[in-house]
Coordinates of N, CA and C in Angstrom, one line a residue:
M1 N 85.1 102.8 113.1 CA 86.2 103.6 112.7 C 86.1 104.0 111.2
D2 N 86.1 105.2 110.9 CA 86.1 105.7 109.5 C 87.4 105.5 108.9
E3 N 87.4 105.5 107.5 CA 88.7 105.4 106.8 C 89.5 106.7 107.0
P4 N 90.8 106.7 107.0 CA 91.6 107.9 107.2 C 91.3 108.9 106.1
V5 N 91.2 110.1 106.5 CA 91.1 111.2 105.5 C 92.4 111.5 104.8
G6 N 92.3 111.6 103.5 CA 93.5 111.9 102.7 C 94.4 110.8 102.5
C7 N 94.1 109.6 102.9 CA 95.0 108.5 102.7 C 94.3 107.4 101.7
R8 N 95.1 106.8 100.9 CA 94.6 105.8 100.0 C 94.4 104.6 100.9
V9 N 93.2 104.0 100.9 CA 92.9 102.8 101.7 C 93.3 101.6 100.9
D10 N 94.2 100.8 101.5 CA 94.7 99.6 100.8 C 94.1 98.3 101.4
W11 N 94.4 97.2 100.9 CA 93.9 95.9 101.4 C 94.4 95.7 102.8
F12 N 95.6 96.0 103.1 CA 96.2 95.9 104.5 C 95.3 96.6 105.5
Y13 N 94.9 97.9 105.1 CA 94.1 98.7 106.0 C 92.7 98.1 106.2
L14 N 92.1 97.6 105.1 CA 90.8 97.1 105.1 C 90.7 95.8 106.0
I15 N 91.7 94.9 105.8 CA 91.8 93.7 106.6 C 92.0 94.0 108.0
N16 N 92.9 94.9 108.4 CA 93.1 95.2 109.8 C 91.9 96.0 110.4
K17 N 91.3 96.8 109.6 CA 90.1 97.5 110.1 C 89.0 96.5 110.5
N18 N 88.8 95.5 109.6 CA 87.7 94.6 109.9 C 88.1 93.6 111.0
R19 N 89.4 93.3 111.2 CA 89.8 92.5 112.3 C 90.1 93.2 113.6
G20 N 90.2 94.5 113.5 CA 90.5 95.3 114.6 C 92.0 95.4 114.9
M21 N 92.8 94.9 113.9 CA 94.3 94.9 114.1 C 94.9 96.2 113.6
M22 N 95.8 96.7 114.4 CA 96.5 97.9 114.1 C 98.0 97.7 114.5
S23 N 98.8 98.6 113.9 CA 100.2 98.6 114.2 C 100.4 99.6 115.3
L24 N 101.4 99.4 116.2 CA 101.7 100.3 117.3 C 102.9 101.2 116.8
Y25 N 102.8 102.5 117.1 CA 103.9 103.4 116.8 C 104.1 104.3 118.0
M26 N 105.4 104.7 118.1 CA 105.8 105.6 119.1 C 106.4 106.8 118.4
F27 N 105.9 108.0 118.6 CA 106.5 109.2 118.1 C 107.2 109.9 119.2
K28 N 108.5 110.3 119.0 CA 109.2 111.1 120.0 C 109.5 112.4 119.4
A29 N 109.2 113.5 120.1 CA 109.3 114.8 119.5 C 110.1 115.7 120.5
T30 N 110.9 116.6 119.9 CA 111.6 117.6 120.6 C 111.0 119.0 120.2
Y31 N 110.5 119.7 121.1 CA 109.9 121.0 120.8 C 110.9 122.1 120.5
T32 N 110.6 123.0 119.7 CA 111.5 124.2 119.5 C 111.4 125.0 120.8
S33 N 112.4 125.9 121.0 CA 112.3 126.8 122.2 C 111.1 127.7 122.1
A34 N 110.7 128.1 120.9 CA 109.5 129.0 120.7 C 108.3 128.2 121.1
S35 N 108.2 126.9 120.8 CA 107.0 126.1 121.3 C 107.0 126.0 122.8
I36 N 108.1 125.7 123.4 CA 108.2 125.6 124.9 C 107.8 127.0 125.5
K37 N 108.3 128.1 124.9 CA 107.9 129.4 125.4 C 106.4 129.6 125.3
A38 N 105.8 129.2 124.2 CA 104.4 129.4 124.0 C 103.6 128.5 125.0
M39 N 104.1 127.3 125.3 CA 103.4 126.5 126.3 C 103.5 127.0 127.7
V40 N 104.7 127.6 128.0 CA 104.9 128.2 129.4 C 103.9 129.4 129.5
E41 N 103.9 130.2 128.5 CA 103.0 131.4 128.6 C 101.5 131.1 128.6
N42 N 101.1 130.0 127.9 CA 99.7 129.6 127.9 C 99.6 128.1 128.0
P43 N 99.8 127.6 129.3 CA 99.7 126.1 129.5 C 98.4 125.5 129.1
T44 N 98.5 124.5 128.2 CA 97.2 123.8 127.8 C 97.5 122.4 127.6
D45 N 96.5 121.6 127.8 CA 96.6 120.1 127.5 C 96.5 119.9 126.0
R46 N 97.5 119.5 125.4 CA 97.5 119.2 123.9 C 97.1 117.8 123.5
S47 N 96.8 117.0 124.5 CA 96.5 115.6 124.2 C 95.3 115.4 123.3
G48 N 94.3 116.3 123.4 CA 93.1 116.2 122.5 C 93.5 116.5 121.1
M49 N 94.4 117.4 120.8 CA 94.8 117.7 119.4 C 95.6 116.5 118.9
I50 N 96.4 115.9 119.7 CA 97.2 114.7 119.3 C 96.2 113.5 119.0
A51 N 95.3 113.3 119.9 CA 94.3 112.2 119.7 C 93.5 112.4 118.4
K52 N 93.1 113.7 118.1 CA 92.3 113.9 116.9 C 93.2 113.6 115.7
A53 N 94.5 114.0 115.7 CA 95.4 113.7 114.6 C 95.4 112.2 114.3
C54 N 95.6 111.4 115.4 CA 95.6 109.9 115.2 C 94.3 109.4 114.7
E55 N 93.2 109.9 115.2 CA 91.9 109.5 114.7 C 91.6 109.8 113.2
T56 N 92.1 111.0 112.8 CA 91.9 111.5 111.4 C 92.6 110.5 110.5
F57 N 93.7 109.9 110.9 CA 94.4 108.9 110.0 C 94.0 107.5 110.3
G58 N 92.8 107.3 111.0 CA 92.3 105.9 111.2 C 92.8 105.2 112.4
G59 N 93.5 105.9 113.3 CA 94.1 105.3 114.5 C 93.5 105.8 115.8
K60 N 94.2 105.5 116.8 CA 93.8 105.8 118.2 C 95.1 106.1 119.0
M61 N 95.0 107.3 119.7 CA 96.1 107.6 120.6 C 96.0 106.8 121.9
L62 N 97.0 106.1 122.3 CA 97.0 105.3 123.6 C 97.6 106.1 124.7
H63 N 98.7 106.8 124.4 CA 99.4 107.6 125.5 C 100.0 108.8 124.9
F64 N 99.9 109.9 125.6 CA 100.6 111.2 125.3 C 101.3 111.6 126.6
L65 N 102.7 111.6 126.5 CA 103.4 111.8 127.7 C 104.5 112.9 127.5
M66 N 104.8 113.7 128.5 CA 105.9 114.6 128.4 C 107.1 113.9 129.0
A67 N 108.3 114.3 128.6 CA 109.5 113.6 129.0 C 110.6 114.6 129.4
F68 N 111.6 114.1 130.2 CA 112.8 114.9 130.4 C 113.9 114.3 129.5
G69 N 114.8 115.2 129.2 CA 116.0 114.7 128.4 C 115.9 115.1 126.9
E70 N 116.4 114.2 126.1 CA 116.5 114.5 124.7 C 115.1 114.7 124.0
D71 N 114.1 114.0 124.4 CA 112.8 114.1 123.9 C 111.8 114.9 124.8
D72 N 111.0 115.7 124.3 CA 110.0 116.4 125.1 C 108.7 115.8 125.2
A73 N 108.2 115.1 124.1 CA 106.9 114.5 124.1 C 107.0 113.1 123.5
I74 N 106.3 112.2 124.0 CA 106.2 110.8 123.5 C 104.7 110.5 123.3
V75 N 104.4 110.0 122.1 CA 103.0 109.6 121.8 C 103.1 108.1 121.4
I76 N 102.2 107.3 122.0 CA 102.1 105.9 121.5 C 100.7 105.8 121.0
C77 N 100.6 105.3 119.8 CA 99.2 105.2 119.2 C 99.2 104.0 118.3
E78 N 97.9 103.6 118.0 CA 97.6 102.5 117.0 C 97.3 103.2 115.7
L79 N 97.9 102.8 114.6 CA 97.6 103.3 113.3 C 97.5 102.2 112.3
P80 N 96.7 102.4 111.2 CA 96.5 101.3 110.3 C 97.8 100.8 109.5
D81 N 98.7 101.8 109.3 CA 99.9 101.4 108.5 C 101.0 102.5 108.6
D82 N 102.1 102.2 107.9 CA 103.3 103.1 107.9 C 102.9 104.4 107.2
V83 N 102.1 104.4 106.2 CA 101.8 105.6 105.5 C 101.0 106.6 106.4
A84 N 100.1 106.1 107.2 CA 99.4 107.0 108.2 C 100.4 107.5 109.2
A85 N 101.3 106.7 109.7 CA 102.3 107.2 110.6 C 103.2 108.2 110.0
A86 N 103.6 108.0 108.8 CA 104.5 109.0 108.1 C 103.7 110.3 107.8
A87 N 102.4 110.2 107.6 CA 101.6 111.4 107.3 C 101.5 112.2 108.6
I88 N 101.3 111.6 109.7 CA 101.2 112.3 111.0 C 102.6 113.0 111.3
A89 N 103.7 112.2 111.1 CA 105.0 112.8 111.4 C 105.3 114.0 110.4
A90 N 104.8 113.9 109.2 CA 105.0 115.0 108.2 C 104.3 116.2 108.6
Q91 N 103.0 116.0 109.1 CA 102.2 117.2 109.6 C 102.9 117.8 110.8
V92 N 103.3 117.0 111.7 CA 103.9 117.6 112.9 C 105.2 118.3 112.5
A93 N 106.0 117.7 111.7 CA 107.3 118.3 111.3 C 107.1 119.6 110.5
S94 N 106.1 119.6 109.6 CA 105.9 120.8 108.8 C 105.3 121.9 109.6
S95 N 104.8 121.7 110.8 CA 104.2 122.8 111.6 C 105.2 123.7 112.1
G96 N 106.5 123.2 112.2 CA 107.5 124.1 112.7 C 107.6 124.1 114.2
G97 N 106.7 123.4 114.9 CA 106.7 123.4 116.4 C 107.7 122.5 117.0
C98 N 108.3 121.6 116.2 CA 109.3 120.6 116.7 C 110.5 120.7 115.9
S99 N 111.7 120.6 116.6 CA 112.9 120.6 116.0 C 113.3 119.2 115.5
R100 N 112.7 118.2 116.1 CA 113.0 116.8 115.7 C 111.8 116.0 116.0
I101 N 111.5 115.0 115.1 CA 110.5 114.0 115.4 C 111.0 112.7 114.9
N102 N 110.9 111.6 115.7 CA 111.2 110.3 115.3 C 110.0 109.4 115.4
T103 N 109.8 108.5 114.4 CA 108.7 107.6 114.4 C 109.3 106.2 114.5
I104 N 108.8 105.4 115.4 CA 109.3 104.1 115.7 C 108.1 103.1 115.7
Q105 N 108.1 102.1 114.8 CA 107.1 101.1 114.9 C 107.4 100.1 116.0
L106 N 106.4 99.8 116.8 CA 106.6 98.9 117.9 C 106.1 97.5 117.6
L107 N 106.7 96.5 118.3 CA 106.3 95.1 118.2 C 105.8 94.7 119.6
S108 N 104.7 93.9 119.6 CA 104.3 93.3 120.9 C 105.4 92.2 121.2
V109 N 105.4 91.8 122.5 CA 106.3 90.7 122.9 C 106.0 89.5 122.1
E110 N 104.7 89.2 121.9 CA 104.3 88.1 121.1 C 104.9 88.1 119.7
D111 N 104.8 89.2 119.0 CA 105.4 89.3 117.7 C 106.9 89.2 117.8
W112 N 107.6 89.7 118.8 CA 109.0 89.6 119.0 C 109.4 88.1 119.1
V113 N 108.6 87.3 119.9 CA 108.9 85.9 120.0 C 108.8 85.2 118.7
K114 N 107.7 85.6 117.9 CA 107.6 85.0 116.5 C 108.8 85.3 115.7
A115 N 109.3 86.6 115.8 CA 110.4 87.0 115.0 C 111.7 86.2 115.4
C116 N 111.8 86.0 116.6 CA 113.0 85.2 117.1 C 112.9 83.8 116.6
R117 N 111.7 83.2 116.7 CA 111.5 81.8 116.1 C 111.9 81.8 114.7
M118 N 111.4 82.8 113.9 CA 111.6 82.8 112.5 C 113.1 83.0 112.2
A119 N 113.8 83.8 113.0 CA 115.3 84.0 112.8 C 116.0 82.7 113.1
R120 N 115.5 81.9 114.1 CA 116.1 80.6 114.4 C 115.9 79.6 113.3
D121 N 114.7 79.6 112.8 CA 114.2 78.5 111.9 C 114.5 78.7 110.4
V122 N 114.7 80.0 110.0 CA 114.9 80.3 108.6 C 116.4 80.7 108.4
S123 N 117.1 80.0 107.5 CA 118.5 80.3 107.2 C 118.5 81.3 106.0
S124 N 119.0 82.5 106.2 CA 119.1 83.5 105.1 C 120.5 83.5 104.6
G125 N 121.5 82.9 105.3 CA 122.8 83.0 104.8 C 123.6 84.2 105.3
Y126 N 122.9 85.1 106.1 CA 123.5 86.3 106.5 C 124.7 86.0 107.4
Q127 N 125.8 86.7 107.2 CA 127.0 86.6 108.1 C 127.4 88.0 108.5
A128 N 128.0 88.1 109.7 CA 128.5 89.4 110.1 C 129.7 89.8 109.3
P129 N 129.9 91.1 109.1 CA 131.1 91.5 108.3 C 132.3 91.1 109.0
S130 N 133.3 90.8 108.2 CA 134.6 90.4 108.8 C 135.7 91.0 107.9
K131 N 136.9 91.0 108.5 CA 138.1 91.6 107.8 C 138.6 90.7 106.7

């Protein structure tokens, strides 16, 4: 895997690249009506373009799905870091083809269990707001 184009490569990226570790991200996008119209008039598989965007920033697209409801497209990919994820989201948003894009970093169940153990074992002093 080559280093991402246009991104500063930091230690986190180098360590994860060498270990094969990546973070998982889900992008949820809502297309503009003009984008939907263009896709209806010229139906094409856009997954190759999405995969290339992920690869350009040092990652790999795992899934590209269309959805019903609030979101039109959902992409799940591995990326080296939050900066790469933000760069992809910025490119998509600035294209004007989507009216909304959300980026969500995902955790494996294994990492969630680790987080729960940490929450149980480490006392931060946090308390819920009260009157």
